[in-house]
Amino acid sequence: MKILAIETSCDETAIAIVAASGDEKQAQFRVLGNALISQIAIHTEYGGVFPALAKREHAKNLVPLLEAALEEAELLHEDTQALEEETRDRISEILSREPGLAEAFFDFVSECEPPEIDAIAVTAGPGLEPALWVGINFARALALIWDKPIVAVNHMEGHILSALASEQPDSENLTLTIDAVTLPLLALLISGGHTELVLMRKWLTYELVGQTRDDAVGEAFDKVARMLGLPYPGGPEISRLAESVRTRGETMIAPFELPRPMLSEATCDFSFSGLKTAVLYLLKKNPHLSEEERGHLAHEFENAVTDVLWKKTERALSETEACTLVLGGGVSANTHIRRTFTEKIQNDYPAVALRIPSAALTTDNAIMIALAGFYRANRKEFVTDLAASGNLSLA
Ligand code: KG4
Ligand code: ZN
């Protein structure tokens, strides 16, 4: 089955084409085409993702990305297509909220054969609704003109599945397999909008074990980075500062101490706004930190976050008796978090299989949407009426 997947939930516009086979026990994915444009540089100026701008950029990027992905997948065949008046009108209506998109869409589809794909997968949520709508409407227009079914994908399920995917070496295309997953599976999902512990007892069925009561971890990283005068997105910047303190071997000098919120509470929930406020007060009291002191603060912040994430995950592991632990979402790119979890699992929970996405699959992309799209299409979960759902949850 060939899946064309579309991701526009936040600040990455991405389209991938993946040939998938197998079933829920053992599946294989060959990435035939993968095209992505990151808007990070554009949003950096605003210190965060600006929804109206994200929406405009997605609308501008989708047709060129579709062309690039189809071309790479060798599925782009030139041919003049006659468009029926009625179809044209319906598509104009579907794409009417995105200025310029309908024109670019018609220019493209009227010059190429409908590609040999079996289904279109699109992120329906969670994310920024104006941004999600662009991808959804684009998917609806493609489905209509090429007569293909659509599956709606939960972005967070994509993050879980990309952590479970292992890369197969020696193949011409990037090839991923998902197999031998032992349930129950516990996933710690950490991103700019999410911090949650989710349990999968049955394949692709979820229960919420814990979640943040206020800020998401990525949001805390981004806000603290901003307080330290670092650019958006702040996670990688804080990580860089903190790692340089570790490599200089200065970890014993701890001039700052930050709280580890909610650690003593008997719950798997998180809270990060107090930690952020603690940094704010600390900076108010010490307004002229040297570069070195800022490094120590970043280091202590990263340690505090990691301590909380690990302790809550440990609690959830013992409560759920999970056999597999997944780390997913943009923050799982963090070196210190990856290292800490790897060491802790190796030393204290050797029977638990830890699955962390490869670097390329950690940040938002459309391959992860294709993985989820495959399982959903295999279950024939096709949709006709599709809406963006900013708060879509797994459980
Ligand atoms: O999953 P993602 O790409 O987008 C959302 O769905 O939110 O996650 C983005 C978040 C941002 O808050 C960013 O600062 C954070 O992931 N992030 C990191 C790192 N790389 C990205 N946080 C900590 N350390 C990193 N290395
Ligand atoms: Zn994400």
Tab-separated table of C-alpha atoms and ligand atoms in Angstrom:
chain	number	residue	atom	x	y	z
A	1	MET	CA	0.000	0.000	0.000
A	2	LYS	CA	1.354	3.419	-0.944
A	3	ILE	CA	0.502	6.253	1.419
A	4	LEU	CA	0.887	9.943	0.700
A	5	ALA	CA	1.172	11.711	4.052
A	6	ILE	CA	0.751	15.394	4.860
A	7	GLU	CA	1.875	17.175	8.045
A	8	THR	CA	1.106	20.829	8.820
A	9	SER	CA	0.316	20.860	12.548
A	10	CYS	CA	2.952	23.350	13.626
A	11	ASP	CA	5.967	24.949	11.973
A	12	GLU	CA	7.028	22.181	9.599
A	13	THR	CA	5.330	21.624	6.251
A	14	ALA	CA	6.002	18.064	5.149
A	15	ILE	CA	4.887	15.511	2.575
A	16	ALA	CA	6.087	11.924	2.393
A	17	ILE	CA	5.271	8.963	0.203
A	18	VAL	CA	5.757	5.599	1.850
A	19	ALA	CA	5.228	2.062	0.529
A	20	ALA	CA	4.019	0.014	3.456
A	21	SER	CA	3.325	-3.679	3.877
A	22	GLY	CA	2.638	-6.166	6.628
A	23	ASP	CA	0.301	-6.015	9.562
A	24	GLU	CA	0.102	-4.962	13.189
A	25	LYS	CA	2.623	-7.626	14.257
A	26	GLN	CA	5.243	-6.867	11.649
A	27	ALA	CA	5.223	-3.972	9.203
A	28	GLN	CA	7.742	-2.606	6.758
A	29	PHE	CA	7.912	0.897	5.355
A	30	ARG	CA	9.938	2.050	2.358
A	31	VAL	CA	10.217	5.836	2.175
A	32	LEU	CA	9.886	6.607	-1.526
A	33	GLY	CA	9.757	10.376	-1.215
A	34	ASN	CA	10.197	12.772	1.671
A	35	ALA	CA	10.007	16.544	1.360
A	36	LEU	CA	9.996	19.046	4.202
A	37	ILE	CA	10.297	22.777	4.729
A	38	SER	CA	10.981	24.038	8.226
A	39	GLN	CA	9.615	27.471	9.088
A	40	ILE	CA	11.822	27.829	12.156
A	41	ALA	CA	13.899	30.659	10.697
A	42	ILE	CA	10.711	32.622	9.939
A	43	HIS	CA	9.227	32.166	13.422
A	44	THR	CA	12.504	32.902	15.214
A	45	GLU	CA	11.920	36.595	14.541
A	46	TYR	CA	8.705	36.422	16.579
A	47	GLY	CA	10.214	34.337	19.376
A	48	GLY	CA	7.677	31.558	18.794
A	49	VAL	CA	5.295	30.085	16.277
A	50	PHE	CA	2.947	32.712	14.888
A	51	PRO	CA	-0.199	30.844	13.697
A	52	ALA	CA	-1.257	33.180	10.874
A	53	LEU	CA	2.229	33.085	9.452
A	54	ALA	CA	2.477	29.294	9.821
A	55	LYS	CA	-0.789	28.933	7.900
A	56	ARG	CA	0.404	31.189	5.085
A	57	GLU	CA	3.721	29.360	4.789
A	58	HIS	CA	2.039	25.934	4.713
A	59	ALA	CA	-0.220	27.126	1.891
A	60	LYS	CA	2.803	28.383	-0.040
A	61	ASN	CA	4.865	25.223	0.529
A	62	LEU	CA	2.404	22.391	-0.075
A	63	VAL	CA	2.343	22.257	-3.881
A	64	PRO	CA	6.153	22.499	-4.304
A	65	LEU	CA	6.601	19.819	-1.622
A	66	LEU	CA	4.040	17.550	-3.263
A	67	GLU	CA	5.846	17.888	-6.560
A	68	ALA	CA	9.217	17.170	-4.936
A	69	ALA	CA	7.952	14.118	-3.037
A	70	LEU	CA	6.210	12.633	-6.103
A	71	GLU	CA	9.265	13.277	-8.237
A	72	GLU	CA	11.572	11.575	-5.734
A	73	ALA	CA	9.161	8.644	-5.545
A	74	GLU	CA	9.168	8.459	-9.369
A	75	LEU	CA	5.413	8.850	-9.330
A	76	LEU	CA	5.290	12.103	-11.234
A	77	HIS	CA	4.166	11.590	-14.820
A	78	GLU	CA	3.306	14.536	-16.979
A	79	ASP	CA	-0.037	14.434	-18.668
A	80	THR	CA	-2.685	17.026	-19.351
A	81	GLN	CA	-5.788	16.411	-17.293
A	82	ALA	CA	-9.150	17.876	-18.161
A	83	LEU	CA	-10.871	19.091	-15.023
A	84	GLU	CA	-14.620	19.005	-14.898
A	85	GLU	CA	-16.259	22.303	-14.101
A	86	GLU	CA	-18.020	20.854	-11.072
A	87	THR	CA	-14.849	19.353	-9.595
A	88	ARG	CA	-13.023	22.611	-10.164
A	89	ASP	CA	-15.752	24.527	-8.335
A	90	ARG	CA	-15.744	22.162	-5.380
A	91	ILE	CA	-11.974	22.332	-5.054
A	92	SER	CA	-11.986	26.120	-5.352
A	93	GLU	CA	-14.442	26.109	-2.475
A	94	ILE	CA	-12.339	23.692	-0.373
A	95	LEU	CA	-9.201	25.768	-0.868
A	96	SER	CA	-10.865	29.187	-0.721
A	97	ARG	CA	-9.451	30.077	2.700
A	98	GLU	CA	-5.848	29.794	1.535
A	99	PRO	CA	-5.058	32.650	-0.859
A	100	GLY	CA	-3.209	31.419	-3.923
A	101	LEU	CA	-3.402	27.731	-3.044
A	102	ALA	CA	-6.214	26.820	-5.444
A	103	GLU	CA	-4.351	28.398	-8.398
A	104	ALA	CA	-1.110	26.574	-7.584
A	105	PHE	CA	-3.078	23.361	-7.029
A	106	PHE	CA	-4.854	23.521	-10.412
A	107	ASP	CA	-1.634	24.410	-12.240
A	108	PHE	CA	-0.026	21.316	-10.792
A	109	VAL	CA	-2.765	18.683	-10.994
A	110	SER	CA	-3.858	19.655	-14.485
A	111	GLU	CA	-0.389	18.743	-15.761
A	112	CYS	CA	0.148	15.352	-14.134
A	113	GLU	CA	-1.393	11.903	-14.087
A	114	PRO	CA	-3.062	10.837	-10.847
A	115	PRO	CA	-0.202	9.054	-9.045
A	116	GLU	CA	-0.326	5.411	-8.024
A	117	ILE	CA	-1.051	5.854	-4.366
A	118	ASP	CA	-3.661	4.036	-2.288
A	119	ALA	CA	-4.528	6.505	0.439
A	120	ILE	CA	-3.849	10.006	1.732
A	121	ALA	CA	-2.969	10.411	5.421
A	122	VAL	CA	-3.200	13.825	7.008
A	123	THR	CA	-2.609	15.168	10.507
A	124	ALA	CA	-5.978	16.146	12.000
A	125	GLY	CA	-4.577	17.230	15.374
A	126	PRO	CA	-3.350	18.106	17.876
A	127	GLY	CA	-1.685	21.328	16.791
A	128	LEU	CA	-2.458	24.858	15.686
A	129	GLU	CA	-5.910	24.745	14.130
A	130	PRO	CA	-5.311	27.303	11.358
A	131	ALA	CA	-2.194	25.351	10.377
A	132	LEU	CA	-3.932	21.958	10.569
A	133	TRP	CA	-6.746	23.180	8.321
A	134	VAL	CA	-4.353	23.961	5.477
A	135	GLY	CA	-3.125	20.353	5.368
A	136	ILE	CA	-6.618	18.963	5.793
A	137	ASN	CA	-8.089	21.042	2.993
A	138	PHE	CA	-5.177	20.171	0.744
A	139	ALA	CA	-5.757	16.467	1.489
A	140	ARG	CA	-9.471	16.846	0.735
A	141	ALA	CA	-8.729	18.539	-2.582
A	142	LEU	CA	-6.246	15.807	-3.584
A	143	ALA	CA	-8.619	13.047	-2.512
A	144	LEU	CA	-11.350	14.563	-4.637
A	145	ILE	CA	-9.322	15.079	-7.759
A	146	TRP	CA	-7.459	11.757	-7.604
A	147	ASP	CA	-10.322	9.764	-6.122
A	148	LYS	CA	-8.363	8.451	-3.121
A	149	PRO	CA	-9.522	7.694	0.419
A	150	ILE	CA	-8.311	9.772	3.388
A	151	VAL	CA	-7.239	8.689	6.856
A	152	ALA	CA	-7.018	11.220	9.684
A	153	VAL	CA	-3.903	10.870	11.817
A	154	ASN	CA	-3.250	11.873	15.402
A	155	HIS	CA	0.154	13.577	15.355
A	156	MET	CA	1.091	12.068	18.743
A	157	GLU	CA	0.462	8.546	17.450
A	158	GLY	CA	2.923	9.431	14.697
A	159	HIS	CA	5.518	10.345	17.342
A	160	ILE	CA	4.987	7.007	19.136
A	161	LEU	CA	5.253	4.961	15.945
A	162	SER	CA	8.372	6.756	14.741
A	163	ALA	CA	10.043	5.793	18.026
A	164	LEU	CA	9.111	2.149	17.381
A	165	ALA	CA	10.485	2.195	13.830
A	166	SER	CA	13.950	0.783	13.329
A	167	GLU	CA	16.001	1.634	10.278
A	168	GLN	CA	17.110	-1.177	8.025
A	169	PRO	CA	20.629	-0.718	6.690
A	170	ASP	CA	21.791	-1.347	3.123
A	171	SER	CA	18.707	-0.326	1.274
A	172	GLU	CA	18.370	2.177	-1.518
A	173	ASN	CA	15.466	3.963	0.171
A	174	LEU	CA	15.169	4.650	3.860
A	175	THR	CA	13.454	1.487	5.091
A	176	LEU	CA	11.822	1.177	8.491
A	177	THR	CA	10.336	-1.786	10.286
A	178	ILE	CA	7.992	-1.936	13.231
A	179	ASP	CA	7.888	-5.346	14.820
A	180	ALA	CA	8.411	-7.229	18.061
A	181	VAL	CA	6.733	-4.552	20.130
A	182	THR	CA	5.902	-5.989	23.538
A	183	LEU	CA	2.814	-4.577	25.202
A	184	PRO	CA	1.903	-2.943	27.468
A	185	LEU	CA	3.799	0.036	26.130
A	186	LEU	CA	4.268	3.272	28.038
A	187	ALA	CA	5.002	6.433	26.018
A	188	LEU	CA	6.419	9.638	27.418
A	189	LEU	CA	5.412	12.257	24.870
A	190	ILE	CA	7.253	15.531	25.237
A	191	SER	CA	6.912	18.376	22.773
A	192	GLY	CA	6.144	22.068	22.499
A	193	GLY	CA	2.466	21.441	23.201
A	194	HIS	CA	2.463	18.145	25.109
A	195	THR	CA	3.814	16.428	28.160
A	196	GLU	CA	1.995	13.194	28.792
A	197	LEU	CA	2.422	9.583	29.802
A	198	VAL	CA	0.241	7.323	27.706
A	199	LEU	CA	-0.295	3.594	28.036
A	200	MET	CA	-0.958	1.203	25.162
A	201	ARG	CA	-2.240	-2.162	26.408
A	202	LYS	CA	-3.843	-3.065	23.079
A	203	TRP	CA	-2.214	-2.034	19.807
A	204	LEU	CA	-3.126	1.610	19.019
A	205	THR	CA	-5.551	1.922	21.934
A	206	TYR	CA	-4.532	4.437	24.567
A	207	GLU	CA	-5.055	5.305	28.214
A	208	LEU	CA	-3.813	8.523	29.754
A	209	VAL	CA	-1.565	7.844	32.760
A	210	GLY	CA	-0.370	11.371	33.478
A	211	GLN	CA	-0.090	14.798	31.908
A	212	THR	CA	1.073	18.310	32.607
A	213	ARG	CA	-1.277	20.486	34.590
A	214	ASP	CA	0.119	23.662	33.019
A	215	ASP	CA	3.055	24.177	30.644
A	216	ALA	CA	4.441	21.520	28.313
A	217	VAL	CA	8.147	20.692	28.692
A	218	GLY	CA	9.049	22.136	25.299
A	219	GLU	CA	7.181	25.306	26.187
A	220	ALA	CA	9.177	25.553	29.440
A	221	PHE	CA	12.429	25.100	27.504
A	222	ASP	CA	11.364	27.785	25.038
A	223	LYS	CA	10.272	30.271	27.723
A	224	VAL	CA	13.367	29.810	29.878
A	225	ALA	CA	15.528	30.177	26.774
A	226	ARG	CA	13.791	33.441	25.998
A	227	MET	CA	14.483	34.688	29.560
A	228	LEU	CA	18.133	33.866	28.974
A	229	GLY	CA	18.091	35.841	25.735
A	230	LEU	CA	18.390	32.754	23.548
A	231	PRO	CA	16.579	32.444	20.192
A	232	TYR	CA	13.523	30.273	19.406
A	233	PRO	CA	13.277	27.272	19.548
A	234	GLY	CA	14.928	27.334	22.937
A	235	GLY	CA	15.253	23.611	23.620
A	236	PRO	CA	18.350	22.996	21.498
A	237	GLU	CA	19.934	26.255	22.757
A	238	ILE	CA	19.525	25.343	26.439
A	239	SER	CA	20.763	21.858	25.697
A	240	ARG	CA	23.878	23.262	24.018
A	241	LEU	CA	24.659	25.545	26.993
A	242	ALA	CA	24.039	22.778	29.531
A	243	GLU	CA	26.139	20.244	27.612
A	244	SER	CA	29.072	22.655	27.473
A	245	VAL	CA	28.968	22.907	31.275
A	246	ARG	CA	29.025	19.099	31.460
A	247	THR	CA	31.923	18.744	29.021
A	248	ARG	CA	33.914	21.325	30.975
A	249	GLY	CA	33.395	19.090	34.013
A	250	GLU	CA	31.814	21.904	36.012
A	251	THR	CA	28.794	19.946	37.136
A	252	MET	CA	29.818	19.990	40.789
A	253	ILE	CA	29.737	23.771	40.915
A	254	ALA	CA	26.007	24.405	41.393
A	255	PRO	CA	25.442	28.087	42.084
A	256	PHE	CA	21.721	27.761	41.418
A	257	GLU	CA	19.139	25.404	42.747
A	258	LEU	CA	15.775	24.961	41.064
A	259	PRO	CA	12.727	23.038	42.325
A	260	ARG	CA	11.654	19.605	41.026
A	261	PRO	CA	7.878	20.250	40.915
A	262	MET	CA	5.374	17.550	41.928
A	263	LEU	CA	8.008	14.967	42.788
A	264	SER	CA	6.582	14.251	46.212
A	265	GLU	CA	3.017	13.941	44.961
A	266	ALA	CA	1.669	10.460	44.376
A	267	THR	CA	0.594	11.065	40.797
A	268	CYS	CA	2.059	10.713	37.316
A	269	ASP	CA	1.064	14.299	36.475
A	270	PHE	CA	3.589	17.036	35.813
A	271	SER	CA	3.797	20.777	36.357
A	272	PHE	CA	6.411	23.014	34.794
A	273	SER	CA	5.113	26.529	35.292
A	274	GLY	CA	6.584	26.756	38.820
A	275	LEU	CA	9.983	25.787	37.498
A	276	LYS	CA	9.742	28.483	34.855
A	277	THR	CA	8.712	31.050	37.487
A	278	ALA	CA	11.622	29.988	39.698
A	279	VAL	CA	13.975	30.808	36.817
A	280	LEU	CA	12.255	34.157	36.362
A	281	TYR	CA	12.720	35.095	40.061
A	282	LEU	CA	16.276	33.930	40.002
A	283	LEU	CA	17.006	36.161	37.015
A	284	LYS	CA	15.251	39.110	38.702
A	285	LYS	CA	17.463	38.688	41.742
A	286	ASN	CA	20.577	38.246	39.610
A	287	PRO	CA	20.045	40.460	36.564
A	288	HIS	CA	23.652	40.501	35.381
A	289	LEU	CA	24.612	36.885	34.946
A	290	SER	CA	27.860	36.130	33.183
A	291	GLU	CA	27.923	33.749	30.219
A	292	GLU	CA	29.287	31.097	32.544
A	293	GLU	CA	26.504	31.604	35.087
A	294	ARG	CA	23.873	31.409	32.368
A	295	GLY	CA	25.390	28.069	31.410
A	296	HIS	CA	25.046	26.854	34.988
A	297	LEU	CA	21.444	27.984	35.099
A	298	ALA	CA	20.647	26.181	31.822
A	299	HIS	CA	22.372	23.105	33.222
A	300	GLU	CA	20.372	23.166	36.457
A	301	PHE	CA	17.138	23.747	34.519
A	302	GLU	CA	17.811	20.788	32.231
A	303	ASN	CA	18.674	18.613	35.244
A	304	ALA	CA	15.468	19.636	37.033
A	305	VAL	CA	13.327	18.834	33.973
A	306	THR	CA	15.077	15.514	33.411
A	307	ASP	CA	14.744	14.507	37.086
A	308	VAL	CA	11.014	15.161	37.020
A	309	LEU	CA	10.488	13.401	33.681
A	310	TRP	CA	12.408	10.345	34.825
A	311	LYS	CA	10.821	10.070	38.288
A	312	LYS	CA	7.291	10.347	36.906
A	313	THR	CA	8.083	7.833	34.181
A	314	GLU	CA	9.531	5.482	36.799
A	315	ARG	CA	6.340	5.777	38.834
A	316	ALA	CA	4.244	5.066	35.726
A	317	LEU	CA	6.436	2.072	34.815
A	318	SER	CA	5.844	0.474	38.176
A	319	GLU	CA	2.121	1.292	38.186
A	320	THR	CA	1.526	-0.092	34.695
A	321	GLU	CA	4.163	-2.864	34.540
A	322	ALA	CA	4.932	-1.747	30.994
A	323	CYS	CA	7.392	-3.870	28.979
A	324	THR	CA	8.241	-1.168	26.426
A	325	LEU	CA	9.035	2.478	27.068
A	326	VAL	CA	8.801	4.981	24.216
A	327	LEU	CA	10.190	8.508	24.193
A	328	GLY	CA	8.594	10.732	21.594
A	329	GLY	CA	8.046	14.355	20.550
A	330	GLY	CA	10.462	17.164	19.747
A	331	VAL	CA	11.975	17.354	23.248
A	332	SER	CA	13.079	13.713	22.981
A	333	ALA	CA	15.876	15.119	20.764
A	334	ASN	CA	17.459	16.371	24.002
A	335	THR	CA	20.832	14.701	24.533
A	336	HIS	CA	20.717	14.727	28.318
A	337	ILE	CA	17.189	13.307	28.479
A	338	ARG	CA	18.056	10.556	25.977
A	339	ARG	CA	21.244	9.681	27.837
A	340	THR	CA	19.580	9.689	31.268
A	341	PHE	CA	16.713	7.474	30.157
A	342	THR	CA	19.072	5.075	28.380
A	343	GLU	CA	21.284	4.706	31.470
A	344	LYS	CA	18.417	4.407	33.942
A	345	ILE	CA	16.626	1.766	31.896
A	346	GLN	CA	19.841	-0.206	31.342
A	347	ASN	CA	20.767	-0.156	35.014
A	348	ASP	CA	17.455	-0.281	36.830
A	349	TYR	CA	14.930	-1.757	34.368
A	350	PRO	CA	16.891	-4.119	32.090
A	351	ALA	CA	13.699	-6.025	31.200
A	352	VAL	CA	12.080	-2.913	29.720
A	353	ALA	CA	12.760	-2.194	26.034
A	354	LEU	CA	13.483	1.504	25.519
A	355	ARG	CA	12.559	2.896	22.108
A	356	ILE	CA	13.772	6.375	21.130
A	357	PRO	CA	13.294	7.797	17.618
A	358	SER	CA	16.323	8.309	15.411
A	359	ALA	CA	17.427	11.941	15.147
A	360	ALA	CA	15.786	12.382	11.730
A	361	LEU	CA	12.420	11.124	12.992
A	362	THR	CA	12.398	13.025	16.289
A	363	THR	CA	11.243	16.379	15.016
A	364	ASP	CA	7.996	16.782	13.099
A	365	ASN	CA	7.944	15.133	9.674
A	366	ALA	CA	5.482	13.407	7.358
A	367	ILE	CA	7.033	9.921	7.548
A	368	MET	CA	5.610	9.560	11.042
A	369	ILE	CA	2.181	10.487	9.679
A	370	ALA	CA	2.553	7.837	6.969
A	371	LEU	CA	3.371	5.176	9.606
A	372	ALA	CA	0.199	5.937	11.545
A	373	GLY	CA	-1.737	6.359	8.287
A	374	PHE	CA	-0.789	2.830	7.214
A	375	TYR	CA	-2.233	1.150	10.315
A	376	ARG	CA	-5.364	3.279	10.149
A	377	ALA	CA	-5.824	2.585	6.419
A	378	ASN	CA	-5.253	-1.142	7.029
A	379	ARG	CA	-8.165	-0.963	9.447
A	380	LYS	CA	-10.146	0.865	6.742
A	381	GLU	CA	-10.656	3.849	9.003
A	382	PHE	CA	-11.333	6.160	6.092
A	383	VAL	CA	-13.043	9.457	6.719
A	384	THR	CA	-15.232	11.655	4.582
A	385	ASP	CA	-15.870	14.580	6.853
A	386	LEU	CA	-12.666	15.806	8.305
A	387	ALA	CA	-12.022	18.640	10.752
A	388	ALA	CA	-8.956	20.060	12.448
A	389	SER	CA	-8.895	19.351	16.157
A	390	GLY	CA	-6.325	21.444	17.998
A	391	ASN	CA	-6.721	19.476	21.229
A	392	LEU	CA	-7.162	16.013	19.751
A	393	SER	CA	-6.108	13.513	22.397
A	394	LEU	CA	-4.995	9.893	22.176
A	395	ALA	CA	-7.050	8.666	25.094
B	1	KG4	O1	7.325	17.795	18.456
B	1	KG4	P1	7.839	19.157	18.095
B	1	KG4	O2	8.804	19.259	16.943
B	1	KG4	O3	6.642	20.121	17.790
B	1	KG4	C1	5.493	20.087	18.541
B	1	KG4	O4	4.618	19.252	18.188
B	1	KG4	O5	5.445	20.860	19.530
B	1	KG4	O6	8.505	19.794	19.419
B	1	KG4	C2	9.051	21.096	19.437
B	1	KG4	C3	9.623	21.396	20.805
B	1	KG4	C4	10.081	22.837	20.998
B	1	KG4	O7	9.555	23.325	22.212
B	1	KG4	C5	11.596	22.728	21.060
B	1	KG4	O8	12.214	23.721	21.875
B	1	KG4	C6	11.765	21.360	21.660
B	1	KG4	O9	10.779	20.566	21.041
B	1	KG4	N1	13.097	20.803	21.397
B	1	KG4	C7	13.986	20.528	22.370
B	1	KG4	C8	15.154	20.073	21.708
B	1	KG4	N2	14.928	20.074	20.365
B	1	KG4	C9	13.646	20.517	20.202
B	1	KG4	N3	13.907	20.639	23.704
B	1	KG4	C10	14.984	20.296	24.429
B	1	KG4	N4	16.144	19.878	23.879
B	1	KG4	C11	16.278	19.741	22.541
B	1	KG4	N5	17.432	19.306	22.006
B	2	ZN	ZN	5.403	17.004	17.161
